[in-house]
Short mmCIF file of C-alpha atoms and ligand atoms in Angstrom, two decimals:
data_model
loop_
_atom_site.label_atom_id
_atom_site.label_comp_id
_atom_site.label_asym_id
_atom_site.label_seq_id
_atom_site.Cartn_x
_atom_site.Cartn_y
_atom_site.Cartn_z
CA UNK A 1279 0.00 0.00 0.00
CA UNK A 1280 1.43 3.06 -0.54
CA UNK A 1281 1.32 5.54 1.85
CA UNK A 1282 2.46 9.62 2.55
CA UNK A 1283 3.28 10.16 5.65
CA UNK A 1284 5.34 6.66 6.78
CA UNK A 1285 8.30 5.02 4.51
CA UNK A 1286 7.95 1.31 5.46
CA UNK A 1287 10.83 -0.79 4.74
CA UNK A 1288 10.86 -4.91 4.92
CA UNK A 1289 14.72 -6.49 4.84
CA UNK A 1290 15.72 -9.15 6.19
CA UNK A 1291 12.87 -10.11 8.63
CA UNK A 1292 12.89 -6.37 10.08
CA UNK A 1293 10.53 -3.93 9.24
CA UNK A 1294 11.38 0.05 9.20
CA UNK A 1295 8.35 1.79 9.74
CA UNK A 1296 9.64 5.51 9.62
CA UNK A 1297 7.39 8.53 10.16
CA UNK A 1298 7.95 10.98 7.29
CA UNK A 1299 6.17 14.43 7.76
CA UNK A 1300 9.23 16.36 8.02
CA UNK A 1301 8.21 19.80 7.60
CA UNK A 1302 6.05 18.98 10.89
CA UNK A 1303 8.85 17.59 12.87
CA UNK A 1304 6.37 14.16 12.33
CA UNK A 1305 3.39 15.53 13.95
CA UNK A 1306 1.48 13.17 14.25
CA UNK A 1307 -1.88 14.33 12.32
CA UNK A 1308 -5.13 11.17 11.68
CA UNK A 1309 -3.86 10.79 8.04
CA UNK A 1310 -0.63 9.32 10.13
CA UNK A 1311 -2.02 7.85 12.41
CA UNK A 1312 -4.42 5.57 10.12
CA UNK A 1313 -0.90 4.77 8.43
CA UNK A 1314 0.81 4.06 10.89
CA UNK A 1315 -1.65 1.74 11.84
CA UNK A 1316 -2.30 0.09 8.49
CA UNK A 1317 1.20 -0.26 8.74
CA UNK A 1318 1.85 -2.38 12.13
CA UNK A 1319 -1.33 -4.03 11.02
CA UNK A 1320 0.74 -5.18 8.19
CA UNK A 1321 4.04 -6.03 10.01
CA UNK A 1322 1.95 -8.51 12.04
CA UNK A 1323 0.33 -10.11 9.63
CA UNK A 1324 3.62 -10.54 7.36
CA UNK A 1325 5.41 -13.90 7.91
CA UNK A 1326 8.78 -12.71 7.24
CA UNK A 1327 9.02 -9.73 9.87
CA UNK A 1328 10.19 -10.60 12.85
CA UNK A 1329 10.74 -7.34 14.43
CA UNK A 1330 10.12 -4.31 14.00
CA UNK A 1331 11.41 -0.96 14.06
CA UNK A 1332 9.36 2.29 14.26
CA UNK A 1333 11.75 5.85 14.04
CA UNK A 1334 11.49 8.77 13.06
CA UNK A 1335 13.93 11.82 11.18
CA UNK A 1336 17.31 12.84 12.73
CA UNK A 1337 15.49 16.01 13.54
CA UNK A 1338 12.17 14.66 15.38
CA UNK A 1339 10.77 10.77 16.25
CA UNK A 1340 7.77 12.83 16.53
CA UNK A 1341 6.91 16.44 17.89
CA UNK A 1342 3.99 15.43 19.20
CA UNK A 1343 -0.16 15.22 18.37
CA UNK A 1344 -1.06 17.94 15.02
CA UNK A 1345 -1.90 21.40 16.90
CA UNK A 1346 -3.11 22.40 13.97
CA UNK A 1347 -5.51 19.92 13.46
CA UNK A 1348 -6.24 19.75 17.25
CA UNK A 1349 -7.07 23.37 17.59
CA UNK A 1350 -9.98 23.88 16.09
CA UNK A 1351 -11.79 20.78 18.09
CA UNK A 1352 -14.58 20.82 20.94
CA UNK A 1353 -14.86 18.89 23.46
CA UNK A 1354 -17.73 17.30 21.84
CA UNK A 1355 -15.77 16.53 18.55
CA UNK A 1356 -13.22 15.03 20.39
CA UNK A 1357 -15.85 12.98 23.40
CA UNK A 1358 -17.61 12.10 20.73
CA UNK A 1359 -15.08 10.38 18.14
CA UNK A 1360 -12.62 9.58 20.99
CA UNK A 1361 -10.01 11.62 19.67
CA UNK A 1362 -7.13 9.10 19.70
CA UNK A 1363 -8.78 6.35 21.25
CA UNK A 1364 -8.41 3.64 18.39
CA UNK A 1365 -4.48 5.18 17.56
CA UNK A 1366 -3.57 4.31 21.33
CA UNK A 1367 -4.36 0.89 20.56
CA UNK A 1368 -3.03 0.04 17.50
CA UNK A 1369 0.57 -0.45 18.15
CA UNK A 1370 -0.10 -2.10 21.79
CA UNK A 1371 -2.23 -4.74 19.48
CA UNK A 1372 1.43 -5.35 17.89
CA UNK A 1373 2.39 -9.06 19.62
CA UNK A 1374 5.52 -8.93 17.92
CA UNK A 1375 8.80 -6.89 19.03
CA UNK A 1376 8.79 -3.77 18.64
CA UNK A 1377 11.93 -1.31 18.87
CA UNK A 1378 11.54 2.71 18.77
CA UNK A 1379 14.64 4.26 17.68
CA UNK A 1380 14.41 8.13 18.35
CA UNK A 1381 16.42 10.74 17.43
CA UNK A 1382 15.60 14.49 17.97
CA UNK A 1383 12.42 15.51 19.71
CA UNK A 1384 9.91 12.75 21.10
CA UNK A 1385 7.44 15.38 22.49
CA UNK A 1386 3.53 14.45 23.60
CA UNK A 1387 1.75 11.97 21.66
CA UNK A 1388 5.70 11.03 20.15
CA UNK A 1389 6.81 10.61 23.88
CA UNK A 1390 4.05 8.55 23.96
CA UNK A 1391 4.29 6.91 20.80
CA UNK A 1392 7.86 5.71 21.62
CA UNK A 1393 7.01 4.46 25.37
CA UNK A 1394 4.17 2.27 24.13
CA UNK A 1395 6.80 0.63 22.26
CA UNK A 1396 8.69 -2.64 23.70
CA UNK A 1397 12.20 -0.23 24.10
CA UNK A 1398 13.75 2.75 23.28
CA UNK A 1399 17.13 3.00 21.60
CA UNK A 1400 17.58 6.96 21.91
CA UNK A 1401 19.93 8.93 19.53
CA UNK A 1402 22.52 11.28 21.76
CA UNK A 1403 20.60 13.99 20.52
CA UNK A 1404 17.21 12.57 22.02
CA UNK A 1405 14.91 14.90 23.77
CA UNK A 1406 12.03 13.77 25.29
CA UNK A 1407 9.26 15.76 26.77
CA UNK A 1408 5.48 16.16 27.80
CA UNK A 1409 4.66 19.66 26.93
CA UNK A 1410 1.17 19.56 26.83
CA UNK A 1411 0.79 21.66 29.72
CA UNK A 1412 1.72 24.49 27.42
CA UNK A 1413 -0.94 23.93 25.42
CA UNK A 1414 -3.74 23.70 28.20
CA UNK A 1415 -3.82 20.20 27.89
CA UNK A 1416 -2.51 16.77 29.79
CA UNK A 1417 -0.97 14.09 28.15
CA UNK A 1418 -3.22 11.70 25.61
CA UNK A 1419 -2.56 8.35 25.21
CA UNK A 1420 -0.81 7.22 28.51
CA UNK A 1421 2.16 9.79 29.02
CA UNK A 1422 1.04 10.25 33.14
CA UNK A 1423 0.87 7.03 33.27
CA UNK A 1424 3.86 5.35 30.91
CA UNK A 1425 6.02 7.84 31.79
CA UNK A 1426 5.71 7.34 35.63
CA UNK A 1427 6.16 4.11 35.41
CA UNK A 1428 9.18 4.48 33.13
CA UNK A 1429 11.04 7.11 35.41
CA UNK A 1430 8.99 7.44 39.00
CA UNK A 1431 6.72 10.14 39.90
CA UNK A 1432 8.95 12.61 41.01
CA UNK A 1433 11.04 13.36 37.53
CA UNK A 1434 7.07 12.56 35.59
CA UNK A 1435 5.80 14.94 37.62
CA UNK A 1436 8.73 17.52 37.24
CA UNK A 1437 8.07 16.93 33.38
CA UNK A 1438 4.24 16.94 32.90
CA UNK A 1439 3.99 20.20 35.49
CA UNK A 1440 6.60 22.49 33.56
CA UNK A 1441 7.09 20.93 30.23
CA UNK A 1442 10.88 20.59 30.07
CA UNK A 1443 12.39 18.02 28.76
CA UNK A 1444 14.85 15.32 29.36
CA UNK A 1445 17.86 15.00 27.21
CA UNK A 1446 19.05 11.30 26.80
CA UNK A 1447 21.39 11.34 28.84
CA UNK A 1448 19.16 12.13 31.78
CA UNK A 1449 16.42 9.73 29.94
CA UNK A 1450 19.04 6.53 29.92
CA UNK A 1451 19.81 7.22 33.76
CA UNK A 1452 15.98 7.47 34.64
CA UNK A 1453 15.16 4.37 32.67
CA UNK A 1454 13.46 5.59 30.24
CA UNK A 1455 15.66 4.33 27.46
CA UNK A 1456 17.68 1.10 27.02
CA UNK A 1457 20.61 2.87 25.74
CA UNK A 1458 22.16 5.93 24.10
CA UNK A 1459 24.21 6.21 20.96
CA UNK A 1460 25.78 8.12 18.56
CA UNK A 1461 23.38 9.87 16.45
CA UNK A 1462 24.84 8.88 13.53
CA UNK A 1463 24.85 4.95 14.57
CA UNK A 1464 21.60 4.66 15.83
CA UNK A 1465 19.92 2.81 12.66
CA UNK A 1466 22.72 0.63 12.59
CA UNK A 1467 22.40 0.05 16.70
CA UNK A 1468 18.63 -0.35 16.54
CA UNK A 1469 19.02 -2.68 13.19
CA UNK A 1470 21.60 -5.05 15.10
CA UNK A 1471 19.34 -5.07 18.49
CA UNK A 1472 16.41 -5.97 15.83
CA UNK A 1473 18.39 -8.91 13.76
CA UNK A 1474 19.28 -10.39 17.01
CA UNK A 1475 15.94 -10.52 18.23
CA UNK A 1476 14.70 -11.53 14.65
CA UNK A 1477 17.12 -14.83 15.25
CA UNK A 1478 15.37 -15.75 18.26
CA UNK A 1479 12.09 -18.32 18.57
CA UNK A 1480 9.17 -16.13 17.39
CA UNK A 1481 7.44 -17.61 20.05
CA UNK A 1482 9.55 -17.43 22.84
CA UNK A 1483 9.71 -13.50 21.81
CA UNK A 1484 5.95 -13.44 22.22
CA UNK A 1485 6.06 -15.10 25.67
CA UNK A 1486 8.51 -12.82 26.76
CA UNK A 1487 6.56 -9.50 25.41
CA UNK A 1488 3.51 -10.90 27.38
CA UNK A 1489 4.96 -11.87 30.48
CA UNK A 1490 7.10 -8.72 30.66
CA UNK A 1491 3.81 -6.24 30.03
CA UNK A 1492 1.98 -8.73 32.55
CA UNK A 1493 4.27 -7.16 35.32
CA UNK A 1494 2.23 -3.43 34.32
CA UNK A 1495 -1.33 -5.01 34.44
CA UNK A 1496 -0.79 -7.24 38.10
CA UNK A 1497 0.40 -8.38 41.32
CA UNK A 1498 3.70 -9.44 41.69
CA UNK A 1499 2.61 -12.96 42.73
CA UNK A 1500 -0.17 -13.11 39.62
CA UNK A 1501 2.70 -11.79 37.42
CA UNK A 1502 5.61 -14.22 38.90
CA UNK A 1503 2.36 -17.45 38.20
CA UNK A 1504 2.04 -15.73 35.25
CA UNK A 1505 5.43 -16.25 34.05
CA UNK A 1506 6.10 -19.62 35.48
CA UNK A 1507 3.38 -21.27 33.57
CA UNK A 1508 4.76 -19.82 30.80
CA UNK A 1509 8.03 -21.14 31.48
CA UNK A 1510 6.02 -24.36 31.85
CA UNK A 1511 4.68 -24.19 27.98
CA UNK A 1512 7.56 -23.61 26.55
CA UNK A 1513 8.27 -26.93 27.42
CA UNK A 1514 5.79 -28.15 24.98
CA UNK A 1515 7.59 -26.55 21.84
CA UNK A 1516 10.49 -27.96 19.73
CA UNK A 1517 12.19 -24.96 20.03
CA UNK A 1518 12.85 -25.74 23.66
CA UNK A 1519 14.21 -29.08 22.64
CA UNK A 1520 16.13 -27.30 19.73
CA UNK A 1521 17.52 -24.51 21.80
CA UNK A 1522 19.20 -26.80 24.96
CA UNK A 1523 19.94 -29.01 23.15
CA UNK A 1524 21.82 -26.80 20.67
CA UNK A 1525 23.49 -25.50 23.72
CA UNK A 1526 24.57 -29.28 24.91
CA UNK A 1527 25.79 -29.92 21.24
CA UNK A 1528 28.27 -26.52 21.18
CA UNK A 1529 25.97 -25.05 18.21
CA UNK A 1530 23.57 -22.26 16.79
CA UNK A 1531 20.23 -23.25 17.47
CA UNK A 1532 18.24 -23.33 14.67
CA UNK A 1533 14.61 -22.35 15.56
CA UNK A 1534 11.56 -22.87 13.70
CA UNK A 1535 8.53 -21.16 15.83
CA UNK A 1536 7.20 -24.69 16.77
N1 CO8 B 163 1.95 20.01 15.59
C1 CO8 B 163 1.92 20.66 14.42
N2 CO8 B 163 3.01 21.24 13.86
C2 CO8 B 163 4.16 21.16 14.55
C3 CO8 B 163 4.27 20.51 15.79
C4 CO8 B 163 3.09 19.90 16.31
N3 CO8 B 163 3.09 19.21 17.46
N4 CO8 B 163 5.54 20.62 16.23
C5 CO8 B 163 6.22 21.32 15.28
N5 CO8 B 163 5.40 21.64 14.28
C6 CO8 B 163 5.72 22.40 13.07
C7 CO8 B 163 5.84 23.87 13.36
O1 CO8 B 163 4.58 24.49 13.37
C8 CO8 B 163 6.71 24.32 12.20
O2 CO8 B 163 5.90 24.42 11.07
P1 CO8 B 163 5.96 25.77 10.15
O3 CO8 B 163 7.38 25.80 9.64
O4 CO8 B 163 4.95 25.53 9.10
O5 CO8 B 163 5.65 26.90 11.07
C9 CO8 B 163 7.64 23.13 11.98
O6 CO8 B 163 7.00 22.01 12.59
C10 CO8 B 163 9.00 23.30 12.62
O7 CO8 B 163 8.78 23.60 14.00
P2 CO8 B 163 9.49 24.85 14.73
O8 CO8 B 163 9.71 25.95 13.76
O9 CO8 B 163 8.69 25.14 15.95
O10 CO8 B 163 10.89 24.17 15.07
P3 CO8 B 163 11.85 24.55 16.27
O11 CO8 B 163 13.11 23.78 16.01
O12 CO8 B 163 11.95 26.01 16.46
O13 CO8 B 163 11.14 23.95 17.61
C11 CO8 B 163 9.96 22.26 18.87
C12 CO8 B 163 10.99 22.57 17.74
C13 CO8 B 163 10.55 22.69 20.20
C14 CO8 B 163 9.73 20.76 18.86
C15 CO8 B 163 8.65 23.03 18.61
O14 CO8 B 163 8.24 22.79 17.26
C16 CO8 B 163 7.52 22.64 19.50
O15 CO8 B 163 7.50 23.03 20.66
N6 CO8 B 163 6.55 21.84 19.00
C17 CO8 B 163 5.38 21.49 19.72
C18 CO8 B 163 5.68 20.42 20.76
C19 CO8 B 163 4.43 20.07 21.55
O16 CO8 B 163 3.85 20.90 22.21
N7 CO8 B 163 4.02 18.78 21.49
C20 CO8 B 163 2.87 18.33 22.18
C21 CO8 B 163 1.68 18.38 21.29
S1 CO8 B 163 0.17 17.98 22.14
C22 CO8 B 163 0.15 16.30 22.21
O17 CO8 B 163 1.02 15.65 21.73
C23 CO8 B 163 -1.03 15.72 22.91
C24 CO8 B 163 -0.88 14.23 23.04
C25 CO8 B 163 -2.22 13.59 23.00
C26 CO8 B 163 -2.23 12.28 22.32
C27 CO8 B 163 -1.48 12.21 21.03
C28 CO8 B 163 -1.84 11.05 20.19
C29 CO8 B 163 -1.10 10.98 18.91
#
């Protein structure tokens, strides 16, 4: 399908899902949005990806939701159609991995966009912010809540009451990001992270996306049950078999998703 606003890119079992509005530092208008959508929708469905990896310019991941599109709304336009509702959902639907590789500015509903992803690989010159406060407005799709989680109340707080933002440096030590690298590496980093993960049991990956999000939605003692009986089912695939004994034999498993 051909879309305007994303580039999406299929090698080698990964796909490159990159948002392309540049002269809007990928604001992140509906036109987007259904595209990026379409897109994941895609990824899932296609046998050969394996991962996936969603970025966005070396400028901006994403500045944030369209204020120009936003500004003209009511409250009843956006009650009404649940401005954003659907979008939110769309990418947590994805059960495979997915990586969000951000350069620039990840501000708003690209803050967002990035923490609803499995991890964040950030560029050195990542910033990442929830600036909706300037615009009269709290966070959309799960910023007070993601990004508390990701970094503890008192730095979410700091951000969502004045708006700063966190350079990546700050954002690696708070735990918002897995790592931080060069600018000019960070395809290549978030491509190798990707192939290794793409060389792993698809369904082992799944488990571990499941179990991992469990730990947001539960107890710890639902969430540790959770996992063990997990653990337990993965004794019922060949790729268990495949991967010990691969180990035992001194050589590269070779797994099939069975
Ligand atoms: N929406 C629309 N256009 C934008 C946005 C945006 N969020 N951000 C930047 N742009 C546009 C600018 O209007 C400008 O366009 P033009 O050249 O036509 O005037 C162009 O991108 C370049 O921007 P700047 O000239 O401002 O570039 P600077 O380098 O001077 O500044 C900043 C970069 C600091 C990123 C600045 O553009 C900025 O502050 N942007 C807005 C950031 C923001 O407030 N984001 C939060 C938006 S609200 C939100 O996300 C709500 C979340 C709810 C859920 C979302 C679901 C998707």
């Amino acid at each position: 399908m051909a879309y305007e606003t994303i580039i999406v890119e299929v090698e080698d079992h990964v796909a490159v899902i990159k948002l392309n509005r540049p002269d809007a530092l990928n604001a992140l208008n509906s036109q987007l949005l259904g595209e990026l959508a379409s897109a994941l929708k895609d990824a899932s469905a296609n046998e050969k990806v394996r991962c996936i990896i969603l970025t966005g310019s070396s400028k901006a991941f994403a500045a944030g939701a369209d204020i120009k599109e936003m500004s003209e709304k009511s409250f009843v336009d956006v009650f009404m159609s649940d401005l954003f509702g659907n979008e939110a959902t769309a990418i947590l639907n994805v059960r495979k991995p997915v990586i969000a590789a951000v350069a620039g500015y990840a501000l708003g509903g690209g803050c967002e966009l990035a923490m609803m992803c499995d991890f964040i690989i950030a560029a050195d010159n990542a910033k990442f912010g929830q600036p909706e406060i300037n615009l009269g407005v709290v966070a959309g799709i799960g910023g007070t809540q993601r990004l508390t989680r990701a970094v503890g109340k008192a730095k979410s707080m700091d951000m969502h009451l004045t708006g700063r933002f966190m350079d990546a440096e700050e954002a690696e030590r708070a735990g918002l990001v897995s790592r931080v690298v060069p600018a000019k590496n960070l395809m290549e980093e978030a491509q190798t992270a990707a192939a290794k993960i793409a060389e792993k049991s698809m369904l082992t990956s799944l488990a571990v996306k499941e179990a991992v999000n469990r730990s947001f939605e539960t107890t710890l003692s639902e969430g540790l049950l959770f996992e063990r009986r997990l653990f337990h089912s993965m004794f019922a695939s060949e790729d268990q078999s495949e991967g010990m004994n691969a180990f035992l034999e001194k050589r590269a498993a070779q797994f099939r998703d069975k």
